[in-house]
mmCIF file of C-alpha atoms in Angstrom:
data_model
loop_
_atom_site.group_PDB
_atom_site.id
_atom_site.type_symbol
_atom_site.label_atom_id
_atom_site.label_comp_id
_atom_site.label_asym_id
_atom_site.label_seq_id
_atom_site.Cartn_x
_atom_site.Cartn_y
_atom_site.Cartn_z
ATOM 1 C CA UNK A 191 42.369 -16.557 28.234
ATOM 2 C CA UNK A 192 38.730 -15.503 28.167
ATOM 3 C CA UNK A 193 37.241 -15.419 24.660
ATOM 4 C CA UNK A 194 36.006 -12.190 23.116
ATOM 5 C CA UNK A 195 32.406 -13.426 23.132
ATOM 6 C CA UNK A 196 32.558 -14.331 26.814
ATOM 7 C CA UNK A 197 33.432 -10.733 27.678
ATOM 8 C CA UNK A 198 30.338 -9.370 25.966
ATOM 9 C CA UNK A 199 26.664 -8.942 26.762
ATOM 10 C CA UNK A 200 24.090 -9.449 23.998
ATOM 11 C CA UNK A 201 21.135 -7.083 23.885
ATOM 12 C CA UNK A 202 18.351 -7.393 21.295
ATOM 13 C CA UNK A 203 16.736 -4.069 20.390
ATOM 14 C CA UNK A 204 13.072 -3.838 19.438
ATOM 15 C CA UNK A 205 13.692 -0.390 17.954
ATOM 16 C CA UNK A 206 16.799 1.305 16.617
ATOM 17 C CA UNK A 207 15.930 4.210 18.924
ATOM 18 C CA UNK A 208 16.707 1.935 21.905
ATOM 19 C CA UNK A 209 20.347 2.866 21.272
ATOM 20 C CA UNK A 210 21.672 6.382 20.781
ATOM 21 C CA UNK A 211 22.512 7.629 17.305
ATOM 22 C CA UNK A 212 25.993 8.572 18.524
ATOM 23 C CA UNK A 213 26.738 5.052 19.789
ATOM 24 C CA UNK A 214 25.385 3.313 16.667
ATOM 25 C CA UNK A 215 27.007 5.647 14.163
ATOM 26 C CA UNK A 216 30.350 5.415 15.955
ATOM 27 C CA UNK A 217 30.381 1.750 14.854
ATOM 28 C CA UNK A 218 29.307 2.538 11.294
ATOM 29 C CA UNK A 219 31.940 5.252 10.865
ATOM 30 C CA UNK A 220 31.694 8.555 8.984
ATOM 31 C CA UNK A 221 32.162 6.999 5.529
ATOM 32 C CA UNK A 222 29.464 4.326 5.917
ATOM 33 C CA UNK A 223 26.669 4.141 3.351
ATOM 34 C CA UNK A 224 23.527 5.858 4.632
ATOM 35 C CA UNK A 225 21.579 2.586 4.776
ATOM 36 C CA UNK A 226 23.288 1.450 7.989
ATOM 37 C CA UNK A 227 23.202 4.807 9.702
ATOM 38 C CA UNK A 228 20.942 5.349 12.690
ATOM 39 C CA UNK A 229 18.979 8.124 10.960
ATOM 40 C CA UNK A 230 18.048 5.932 7.982
ATOM 41 C CA UNK A 231 16.920 2.987 10.115
ATOM 42 C CA UNK A 232 15.041 5.320 12.475
ATOM 43 C CA UNK A 233 13.269 6.943 9.531
ATOM 44 C CA UNK A 234 12.220 3.486 8.324
ATOM 45 C CA UNK A 235 10.883 2.419 11.702
ATOM 46 C CA UNK A 236 9.417 5.627 13.122
ATOM 47 C CA UNK A 237 7.605 6.453 9.866
ATOM 48 C CA UNK A 238 5.719 3.156 10.007
ATOM 49 C CA UNK A 239 7.499 1.803 6.915
ATOM 50 C CA UNK A 240 9.447 -1.001 8.639
ATOM 51 C CA UNK A 241 7.537 -2.194 11.682
ATOM 52 C CA UNK A 242 5.994 -5.374 13.032
ATOM 53 C CA UNK A 243 2.701 -4.330 11.407
ATOM 54 C CA UNK A 244 4.341 -4.121 7.968
ATOM 55 C CA UNK A 245 6.208 -7.404 8.389
ATOM 56 C CA UNK A 246 9.532 -5.908 9.494
ATOM 57 C CA UNK A 247 9.881 -6.608 13.212
ATOM 58 C CA UNK A 248 13.078 -4.957 14.516
ATOM 59 C CA UNK A 249 15.423 -7.278 16.373
ATOM 60 C CA UNK A 250 18.759 -5.525 16.154
ATOM 61 C CA UNK A 251 21.747 -7.410 17.528
ATOM 62 C CA UNK A 252 24.055 -5.423 19.817
ATOM 63 C CA UNK A 253 27.103 -6.533 21.795
ATOM 64 C CA UNK A 254 28.212 -4.544 24.838
ATOM 65 C CA UNK A 255 31.362 -4.517 26.938
ATOM 66 C CA UNK A 256 30.143 -3.043 30.154
ATOM 67 C CA UNK A 257 28.290 0.097 29.127
ATOM 68 C CA UNK A 258 30.074 0.424 25.785
ATOM 69 C CA UNK A 259 28.570 -0.704 22.491
ATOM 70 C CA UNK A 260 31.288 -2.598 20.598
ATOM 71 C CA UNK A 261 29.430 -4.367 17.763
ATOM 72 C CA UNK A 262 25.996 -4.431 16.152
ATOM 73 C CA UNK A 263 23.956 -5.728 13.229
ATOM 74 C CA UNK A 264 20.675 -4.309 11.929
ATOM 75 C CA UNK A 265 18.235 -7.242 11.942
ATOM 76 C CA UNK A 266 14.517 -7.889 11.497
ATOM 77 C CA UNK A 267 12.145 -10.794 11.961
ATOM 78 C CA UNK A 268 10.390 -10.954 8.605
ATOM 79 C CA UNK A 269 6.879 -12.211 8.022
ATOM 80 C CA UNK A 270 7.100 -12.035 4.203
ATOM 81 C CA UNK A 271 9.801 -11.592 1.535
ATOM 82 C CA UNK A 272 8.785 -8.228 0.099
ATOM 83 C CA UNK A 273 11.277 -5.365 0.086
ATOM 84 C CA UNK A 274 14.422 -7.492 0.221
ATOM 85 C CA UNK A 275 15.359 -7.771 -3.493
ATOM 86 C CA UNK A 276 17.152 -11.071 -2.908
ATOM 87 C CA UNK A 277 14.231 -13.107 -4.101
ATOM 88 C CA UNK A 278 13.413 -16.255 -2.145
ATOM 89 C CA UNK A 279 9.703 -16.590 -2.945
ATOM 90 C CA UNK A 280 10.363 -19.951 -4.589
ATOM 91 C CA UNK A 281 12.093 -21.159 -1.412
ATOM 92 C CA UNK A 282 9.055 -20.178 0.628
ATOM 93 C CA UNK A 283 6.855 -22.016 -1.858
ATOM 94 C CA UNK A 284 9.002 -25.136 -1.608
ATOM 95 C CA UNK A 285 8.838 -24.943 2.186
ATOM 96 C CA UNK A 286 5.047 -24.728 2.079
ATOM 97 C CA UNK A 287 4.851 -27.831 -0.138
ATOM 98 C CA UNK A 288 7.069 -29.643 2.377
ATOM 99 C CA UNK A 289 4.885 -28.573 5.272
ATOM 100 C CA UNK A 290 7.659 -26.358 6.697
ATOM 101 C CA UNK A 291 6.852 -22.886 8.054
ATOM 102 C CA UNK A 292 9.191 -20.457 6.242
ATOM 103 C CA UNK A 293 8.016 -17.331 8.060
ATOM 104 C CA UNK A 294 9.059 -15.741 10.264
ATOM 105 C CA UNK A 295 12.708 -15.627 9.220
ATOM 106 C CA UNK A 296 15.545 -13.452 10.511
ATOM 107 C CA UNK A 297 16.998 -10.968 8.033
ATOM 108 C CA UNK A 298 20.268 -9.189 8.797
ATOM 109 C CA UNK A 299 20.247 -6.038 6.692
ATOM 110 C CA UNK A 300 18.473 -2.749 6.059
ATOM 111 C CA UNK A 301 14.780 -2.650 5.073
ATOM 112 C CA UNK A 302 13.912 -1.811 1.469
ATOM 113 C CA UNK A 303 17.543 -0.928 0.700
ATOM 114 C CA UNK A 304 19.179 -3.239 -1.860
ATOM 115 C CA UNK A 305 22.676 -1.795 -1.505
ATOM 116 C CA UNK A 306 25.860 -3.424 -0.273
ATOM 117 C CA UNK A 307 26.713 -2.124 3.203
ATOM 118 C CA UNK A 308 28.509 -3.450 6.284
ATOM 119 C CA UNK A 309 26.322 -5.923 8.137
ATOM 120 C CA UNK A 310 28.651 -6.371 11.096
ATOM 121 C CA UNK A 311 29.387 -2.960 12.563
ATOM 122 C CA UNK A 312 32.481 -2.994 14.763
ATOM 123 C CA UNK A 313 33.768 -0.206 17.019
ATOM 124 C CA UNK A 314 36.974 1.486 15.827
ATOM 125 C CA UNK A 315 40.030 0.227 17.662
ATOM 126 C CA UNK A 316 38.673 -3.263 18.329
ATOM 127 C CA UNK A 317 41.537 -5.677 17.670
ATOM 128 C CA UNK A 318 39.662 -8.916 16.972
ATOM 129 C CA UNK A 319 37.173 -7.938 14.296
ATOM 130 C CA UNK A 320 36.744 -11.534 13.160
ATOM 131 C CA UNK A 321 35.771 -12.693 16.647
ATOM 132 C CA UNK A 322 33.187 -9.922 16.960
ATOM 133 C CA UNK A 323 31.704 -10.764 13.573
ATOM 134 C CA UNK A 324 31.454 -14.408 14.603
ATOM 135 C CA UNK A 325 29.824 -13.392 17.878
ATOM 136 C CA UNK A 326 27.185 -11.391 15.994
ATOM 137 C CA UNK A 327 26.585 -14.311 13.630
ATOM 138 C CA UNK A 328 26.136 -16.687 16.553
ATOM 139 C CA UNK A 329 23.767 -14.208 18.190
ATOM 140 C CA UNK A 330 21.725 -14.097 14.979
ATOM 141 C CA UNK A 331 21.480 -17.888 14.785
ATOM 142 C CA UNK A 332 20.652 -18.280 18.477
ATOM 143 C CA UNK A 333 18.028 -15.548 18.531
ATOM 144 C CA UNK A 334 16.445 -16.862 15.310
ATOM 145 C CA UNK A 335 16.031 -20.303 16.829
ATOM 146 C CA UNK A 336 14.779 -18.962 20.148
ATOM 147 C CA UNK A 337 12.102 -16.810 18.470
ATOM 148 C CA UNK A 338 10.819 -19.494 16.110
ATOM 149 C CA UNK A 339 12.447 -18.314 12.878
ATOM 150 C CA UNK A 340 13.065 -20.818 10.106
ATOM 151 C CA UNK A 341 16.327 -19.332 8.932
ATOM 152 C CA UNK A 342 18.917 -16.557 8.929
ATOM 153 C CA UNK A 343 19.524 -14.410 5.827
ATOM 154 C CA UNK A 344 22.348 -11.869 5.636
ATOM 155 C CA UNK A 345 21.510 -9.577 2.702
ATOM 156 C CA UNK A 346 23.973 -7.371 0.792
ATOM 157 C CA UNK A 347 27.001 -7.837 3.078
ATOM 158 C CA UNK A 348 30.472 -6.674 2.115
ATOM 159 C CA UNK A 349 32.382 -9.246 0.101
ATOM 160 C CA UNK A 350 34.763 -10.083 2.936
ATOM 161 C CA UNK A 351 31.793 -10.517 5.269
ATOM 162 C CA UNK A 352 30.257 -12.904 2.715
ATOM 163 C CA UNK A 353 33.570 -14.805 2.610
ATOM 164 C CA UNK A 354 33.435 -15.289 6.373
ATOM 165 C CA UNK A 355 29.793 -16.352 6.330
ATOM 166 C CA UNK A 356 30.481 -18.920 3.630
ATOM 167 C CA UNK A 357 33.468 -20.185 5.620
ATOM 168 C CA UNK A 358 31.137 -20.637 8.605
ATOM 169 C CA UNK A 359 28.802 -22.846 6.595
ATOM 170 C CA UNK A 360 26.147 -20.452 5.321
ATOM 171 C CA UNK A 361 25.060 -20.895 1.721
ATOM 172 C CA UNK A 362 26.395 -18.022 -0.344
ATOM 173 C CA UNK A 363 24.263 -16.481 -3.049
ATOM 174 C CA UNK A 364 25.553 -14.243 -5.814
ATOM 175 C CA UNK A 365 23.054 -12.137 -7.726
ATOM 176 C CA UNK A 366 23.532 -9.304 -10.192
ATOM 177 C CA UNK A 367 23.126 -5.584 -10.096
ATOM 178 C CA UNK A 368 24.271 -3.163 -12.790
ATOM 179 C CA UNK A 369 26.778 -0.546 -11.616
ATOM 180 C CA UNK A 370 28.479 2.300 -13.437
ATOM 181 C CA UNK A 371 32.180 2.479 -12.611
ATOM 182 C CA UNK A 372 34.516 5.410 -13.042
ATOM 183 C CA UNK A 373 38.134 4.452 -13.878
ATOM 184 C CA UNK A 374 39.096 8.137 -13.927
ATOM 185 C CA UNK A 375 37.120 9.862 -16.686
ATOM 186 C CA UNK A 376 38.153 13.516 -17.074
ATOM 187 C CA UNK A 377 34.756 14.379 -18.562
ATOM 188 C CA UNK A 378 31.538 12.894 -19.972
ATOM 189 C CA UNK A 379 32.959 12.735 -23.487
ATOM 190 C CA UNK A 380 35.693 10.416 -22.236
ATOM 191 C CA UNK A 381 32.999 8.059 -20.967
ATOM 192 C CA UNK A 382 31.167 8.171 -24.305
ATOM 193 C CA UNK A 383 34.426 7.466 -26.126
ATOM 194 C CA UNK A 384 34.470 3.949 -24.661
ATOM 195 C CA UNK A 385 31.543 2.946 -26.885
ATOM 196 C CA UNK A 386 31.535 2.224 -30.597
ATOM 197 C CA UNK A 387 30.122 4.968 -32.819
ATOM 198 C CA UNK A 388 26.656 3.408 -33.097
ATOM 199 C CA UNK A 389 26.190 3.070 -29.342
ATOM 200 C CA UNK A 390 27.735 6.492 -28.728
ATOM 201 C CA UNK A 391 25.230 8.094 -31.089
ATOM 202 C CA UNK A 392 22.373 6.279 -29.348
ATOM 203 C CA UNK A 393 23.384 7.571 -25.918
ATOM 204 C CA UNK A 394 23.813 11.125 -27.204
ATOM 205 C CA UNK A 395 20.428 11.016 -28.933
ATOM 206 C CA UNK A 396 18.638 9.699 -25.840
ATOM 207 C CA UNK A 397 20.150 12.320 -23.568
ATOM 208 C CA UNK A 398 19.535 15.145 -26.050
ATOM 209 C CA UNK A 399 15.838 14.250 -26.360
ATOM 210 C CA UNK A 400 15.006 16.249 -23.239
ATOM 211 C CA UNK A 401 16.019 19.551 -24.813
ATOM 212 C CA UNK A 402 13.789 18.964 -27.843
ATOM 213 C CA UNK A 403 10.916 18.119 -25.477
ATOM 214 C CA UNK A 404 11.402 21.356 -23.540
ATOM 215 C CA UNK A 405 12.618 19.475 -20.461
ATOM 216 C CA UNK A 406 15.439 20.597 -18.185
ATOM 217 C CA UNK A 407 17.068 18.313 -15.616
ATOM 218 C CA UNK A 408 18.934 19.405 -12.503
ATOM 219 C CA UNK A 409 19.887 18.096 -9.059
ATOM 220 C CA UNK A 410 18.544 19.699 -5.905
ATOM 221 C CA UNK A 411 20.786 19.169 -2.867
ATOM 222 C CA UNK A 412 21.964 20.624 0.411
ATOM 223 C CA UNK A 413 20.238 23.686 1.850
ATOM 224 C CA UNK A 414 17.957 23.982 -1.175
ATOM 225 C CA UNK A 415 16.119 20.802 -0.172
ATOM 226 C CA UNK A 416 12.935 21.339 1.786
ATOM 227 C CA UNK A 417 9.707 19.686 2.837
ATOM 228 C CA UNK A 418 8.235 20.093 -0.643
ATOM 229 C CA UNK A 419 11.069 18.036 -2.120
ATOM 230 C CA UNK A 420 10.502 15.202 0.351
ATOM 231 C CA UNK A 421 6.803 15.155 -0.500
ATOM 232 C CA UNK A 422 7.625 15.345 -4.188
ATOM 233 C CA UNK A 423 9.978 12.346 -3.869
ATOM 234 C CA UNK A 424 7.208 10.363 -2.191
ATOM 235 C CA UNK A 425 4.802 11.303 -4.983
ATOM 236 C CA UNK A 426 7.198 9.962 -7.603
ATOM 237 C CA UNK A 427 7.783 6.774 -5.600
ATOM 238 C CA UNK A 428 4.041 6.241 -5.155
ATOM 239 C CA UNK A 429 3.347 6.837 -8.852
ATOM 240 C CA UNK A 430 5.930 4.234 -9.862
ATOM 241 C CA UNK A 431 4.595 1.660 -7.409
ATOM 242 C CA UNK A 432 1.028 2.124 -8.574
ATOM 243 C CA UNK A 433 2.071 1.727 -12.215
ATOM 244 C CA UNK A 434 3.516 -1.740 -11.547
ATOM 245 C CA UNK A 435 0.355 -3.518 -10.513
ATOM 246 C CA UNK A 436 0.539 -6.201 -7.783
ATOM 247 C CA UNK A 437 4.354 -6.093 -7.740
ATOM 248 C CA UNK A 438 4.350 -2.370 -7.086
ATOM 249 C CA UNK A 439 3.208 -2.424 -3.472
ATOM 250 C CA UNK A 440 3.661 0.922 -1.701
ATOM 251 C CA UNK A 441 5.841 0.040 1.295
ATOM 252 C CA UNK A 442 7.282 3.423 2.281
ATOM 253 C CA UNK A 443 5.200 6.183 3.823
ATOM 254 C CA UNK A 444 5.422 9.865 2.999
ATOM 255 C CA UNK A 445 6.709 10.395 6.523
ATOM 256 C CA UNK A 446 9.738 8.232 5.725
ATOM 257 C CA UNK A 447 10.795 10.656 2.988
ATOM 258 C CA UNK A 448 10.182 13.651 5.245
ATOM 259 C CA UNK A 449 12.332 12.116 7.995
ATOM 260 C CA UNK A 450 15.108 10.992 5.615
ATOM 261 C CA UNK A 451 15.362 14.407 3.945
ATOM 262 C CA UNK A 452 15.461 16.105 7.339
ATOM 263 C CA UNK A 453 17.924 13.702 9.005
ATOM 264 C CA UNK A 454 20.389 13.177 6.125
ATOM 265 C CA UNK A 455 20.665 16.571 4.400
ATOM 266 C CA UNK A 456 24.223 15.972 3.236
ATOM 267 C CA UNK A 457 23.465 12.614 1.680
ATOM 268 C CA UNK A 458 20.052 13.094 0.078
ATOM 269 C CA UNK A 459 19.620 14.474 -3.444
ATOM 270 C CA UNK A 460 16.632 14.869 -5.741
ATOM 271 C CA UNK A 461 17.061 14.932 -9.510
ATOM 272 C CA UNK A 462 14.199 16.946 -11.000
ATOM 273 C CA UNK A 463 12.924 17.150 -14.561
ATOM 274 C CA UNK A 464 10.950 20.309 -15.281
ATOM 275 C CA UNK A 465 8.755 21.248 -18.251
ATOM 276 C CA UNK A 466 6.708 24.386 -18.738
ATOM 277 C CA UNK A 467 7.430 25.469 -15.165
ATOM 278 C CA UNK A 468 6.264 22.180 -13.638
ATOM 279 C CA UNK A 469 8.271 19.324 -12.128
ATOM 280 C CA UNK A 470 7.209 16.253 -14.121
ATOM 281 C CA UNK A 471 9.697 13.578 -13.011
ATOM 282 C CA UNK A 472 12.378 12.940 -10.457
ATOM 283 C CA UNK A 473 14.791 10.516 -8.836
ATOM 284 C CA UNK A 474 15.585 10.240 -5.131
ATOM 285 C CA UNK A 475 19.318 9.509 -4.694
ATOM 286 C CA UNK A 476 21.809 9.248 -1.835
ATOM 287 C CA UNK A 477 25.509 10.031 -1.942
ATOM 288 C CA UNK A 478 28.805 9.411 -0.182
ATOM 289 C CA UNK A 479 32.146 10.836 -1.305
ATOM 290 C CA UNK A 480 32.810 7.663 -3.319
ATOM 291 C CA UNK A 481 29.360 6.479 -4.420
ATOM 292 C CA UNK A 482 25.981 7.560 -5.703
ATOM 293 C CA UNK A 483 22.987 5.378 -4.869
ATOM 294 C CA UNK A 484 19.865 5.626 -6.985
ATOM 295 C CA UNK A 485 16.770 4.689 -4.984
ATOM 296 C CA UNK A 486 13.362 5.764 -6.299
ATOM 297 C CA UNK A 487 12.191 7.377 -9.510
ATOM 298 C CA UNK A 488 8.813 8.428 -10.821
ATOM 299 C CA UNK A 489 7.077 10.629 -13.361
ATOM 300 C CA UNK A 490 3.767 12.366 -13.910
ATOM 301 C CA UNK A 491 4.262 12.734 -17.667
ATOM 302 C CA UNK A 492 5.611 10.160 -20.118
ATOM 303 C CA UNK A 493 8.281 11.280 -22.588
ATOM 304 C CA UNK A 494 10.692 9.158 -24.668
ATOM 305 C CA UNK A 495 14.012 8.506 -22.896
ATOM 306 C CA UNK A 496 13.045 10.638 -19.878
ATOM 307 C CA UNK A 497 13.709 7.750 -17.487
ATOM 308 C CA UNK A 498 17.209 7.168 -18.898
ATOM 309 C CA UNK A 499 18.131 10.834 -18.640
ATOM 310 C CA UNK A 500 16.801 11.416 -15.117
ATOM 311 C CA UNK A 501 17.988 8.119 -13.633
ATOM 312 C CA UNK A 502 21.188 7.425 -15.570
ATOM 313 C CA UNK A 503 22.822 9.957 -17.894
ATOM 314 C CA UNK A 504 22.428 13.077 -15.762
ATOM 315 C CA UNK A 505 23.820 11.339 -12.688
ATOM 316 C CA UNK A 506 26.691 9.692 -14.588
ATOM 317 C CA UNK A 507 27.781 13.148 -15.725
ATOM 318 C CA UNK A 508 27.567 14.472 -12.156
ATOM 319 C CA UNK A 509 29.548 11.490 -10.819
ATOM 320 C CA UNK A 510 32.338 12.288 -13.271
ATOM 321 C CA UNK A 511 32.344 15.945 -12.232
ATOM 322 C CA UNK A 512 32.407 15.008 -8.523
ATOM 323 C CA UNK A 513 34.996 12.245 -8.933
ATOM 324 C CA UNK A 514 32.726 9.520 -7.552
ATOM 325 C CA UNK A 515 33.957 6.029 -8.338
ATOM 326 C CA UNK A 516 30.699 4.049 -8.494
ATOM 327 C CA UNK A 517 27.048 4.715 -9.262
ATOM 328 C CA UNK A 518 24.641 2.031 -8.014
ATOM 329 C CA UNK A 519 21.247 2.770 -9.577
ATOM 330 C CA UNK A 520 19.354 0.120 -7.605
ATOM 331 C CA UNK A 521 18.154 -3.412 -8.173
ATOM 332 C CA UNK A 522 17.195 -4.872 -11.536
ATOM 333 C CA UNK A 523 17.109 -3.247 -14.929
ATOM 334 C CA UNK A 524 18.992 -5.114 -17.636
ATOM 335 C CA UNK A 525 18.442 -2.080 -19.899
ATOM 336 C CA UNK A 526 21.294 -0.481 -17.943
ATOM 337 C CA UNK A 527 23.853 -2.824 -19.533
ATOM 338 C CA UNK A 528 23.635 -1.232 -22.975
ATOM 339 C CA UNK A 529 24.190 2.156 -21.335
ATOM 340 C CA UNK A 530 27.543 1.296 -19.783
ATOM 341 C CA UNK A 531 26.443 -0.193 -16.473
ATOM 342 C CA UNK A 532 28.389 -3.368 -15.759
ATOM 343 C CA UNK A 533 26.929 -6.606 -14.359
ATOM 344 C CA UNK A 534 28.263 -6.674 -10.807
ATOM 345 C CA UNK A 535 28.080 -9.456 -8.236
ATOM 346 C CA UNK A 536 26.282 -8.689 -4.982
ATOM 347 C CA UNK A 537 26.209 -11.158 -2.139
ATOM 348 C CA UNK A 538 23.945 -12.719 0.431
ATOM 349 C CA UNK A 539 24.285 -15.671 2.809
ATOM 350 C CA UNK A 540 21.611 -18.072 4.029
ATOM 351 C CA UNK A 541 21.192 -20.674 6.739
ATOM 352 C CA UNK A 542 17.951 -22.660 6.757
ATOM 353 C CA UNK A 543 17.415 -24.811 9.817
ATOM 354 C CA UNK A 544 15.384 -27.511 8.054
ATOM 355 C CA UNK A 545 18.098 -29.715 6.549
ATOM 356 C CA UNK A 546 16.067 -30.987 3.617
ATOM 357 C CA UNK A 547 15.093 -27.494 2.493
ATOM 358 C CA UNK A 548 18.629 -26.235 3.151
ATOM 359 C CA UNK A 549 20.094 -28.905 0.851
ATOM 360 C CA UNK A 550 17.612 -28.040 -1.889
ATOM 361 C CA UNK A 551 18.423 -24.332 -1.652
ATOM 362 C CA UNK A 552 22.169 -24.994 -1.778
ATOM 363 C CA UNK A 553 21.730 -27.099 -4.925
ATOM 364 C CA UNK A 554 19.711 -24.278 -6.512
ATOM 365 C CA UNK A 555 22.376 -21.706 -5.603
ATOM 366 C CA UNK A 556 25.166 -23.778 -7.171
ATOM 367 C CA UNK A 557 23.286 -23.917 -10.456
ATOM 368 C CA UNK A 558 22.351 -20.238 -10.279
ATOM 369 C CA UNK A 559 25.968 -19.246 -9.690
ATOM 370 C CA UNK A 560 27.202 -21.198 -12.696
ATOM 371 C CA UNK A 561 24.597 -19.456 -14.841
ATOM 372 C CA UNK A 562 25.586 -15.964 -13.662
ATOM 373 C CA UNK A 563 29.366 -16.383 -13.532
ATOM 374 C CA UNK A 564 30.003 -15.485 -17.228
ATOM 375 C CA UNK A 565 28.152 -12.164 -16.853
ATOM 376 C CA UNK A 566 30.409 -11.097 -13.983
ATOM 377 C CA UNK A 567 33.597 -12.278 -15.688
ATOM 378 C CA UNK A 568 32.748 -10.482 -18.951
ATOM 379 C CA UNK A 569 31.128 -7.383 -17.458
ATOM 380 C CA UNK A 570 32.895 -4.712 -19.540
ATOM 381 C CA UNK A 571 32.442 -6.575 -22.816
ATOM 382 C CA UNK A 572 28.725 -7.120 -22.150
ATOM 383 C CA UNK A 573 28.324 -3.417 -21.425
ATOM 384 C CA UNK A 574 29.933 -2.557 -24.764
ATOM 385 C CA UNK A 575 32.848 -0.733 -23.131
ATOM 386 C CA UNK A 576 36.257 -0.593 -24.770
ATOM 387 C CA UNK A 577 39.172 -1.346 -22.389
ATOM 388 C CA UNK A 578 40.335 1.662 -20.369
ATOM 389 C CA UNK A 579 42.511 3.654 -20.744
ATOM 390 C CA UNK A 580 41.799 4.230 -24.399
ATOM 391 C CA UNK A 581 44.781 4.567 -26.731
ATOM 392 C CA UNK A 582 46.217 8.068 -26.549
ATOM 393 C CA UNK A 583 44.868 8.756 -23.057
#
């Protein structure tokens, strides 16, 4: 019997627009996170944010049966490690000391989007999903070698995708993000009740500070969003990047925000903080029925606890009201732990073609995993959350 891979034709795309949005999104499915949708990737590329010139050279992997797209992976040849949030700068440094060229490398994932999403998109109704995933993985390895890449890196895959990649010999990496999780809170007070009295008072005080400062916070969404909101979101993003010195490189263009707001009106939201009739801070978020994703925040005025309110407390309350199960506020930020966001494992998988460097990286990852394991296993306790449901609920 002919194998699944033998029935398929591989086509590498130099732009996501080389395939129709309908064909690509049919693989992703209607519930997919926005970061793997055609509109998001097109906004990245067509705005000049993720292009060969910026170090993100599109090389999307697509598998076709006749004229039908049956599987795909978003992929880029990378000429640096910025904008990935799975930090491998030390690996690149080790490679340089060994005389090994680390760049370019092949990254399977979405540019500048540190959120877990499917990395192997499979058409509905396909019976052998595993075989198609393996075919995409083999295509990634083959194309990386043929185009002079040092390695393949699959960033933020689903956990079962990471399981398969590890089974196939890739080195698995587990890093931490801090996610808020909703076990079924009926209201915001039920969430606060999971903390001891001291922590509960702290969270109430921080959220209440806005009112004493004359600041109101609200979410703009749907038909209310317009061009001014996209430009405002870019202004906040730019302000935050510029405040962070050399690590705050501006990688997204204003046109990216304009395109994303226009193309994803049902999934884009902007939290705005207003004072004296002026918008002084905001957070650019994306939503699905189950999840809220926090992406970029910024402010033009500094006020105590404003960041926590705009980026965390306000959106936690709205997640409870909407029944969303998880709020992922983005990469980094250990300050989130004390505010009820749990250390959560996110995954990546790596294959480095130089065997010496590959062995060194695998040894590093084993030690890193042992260091992080307790945080994942004790996530609720570290976040100061009492076990749910609370007595009497």
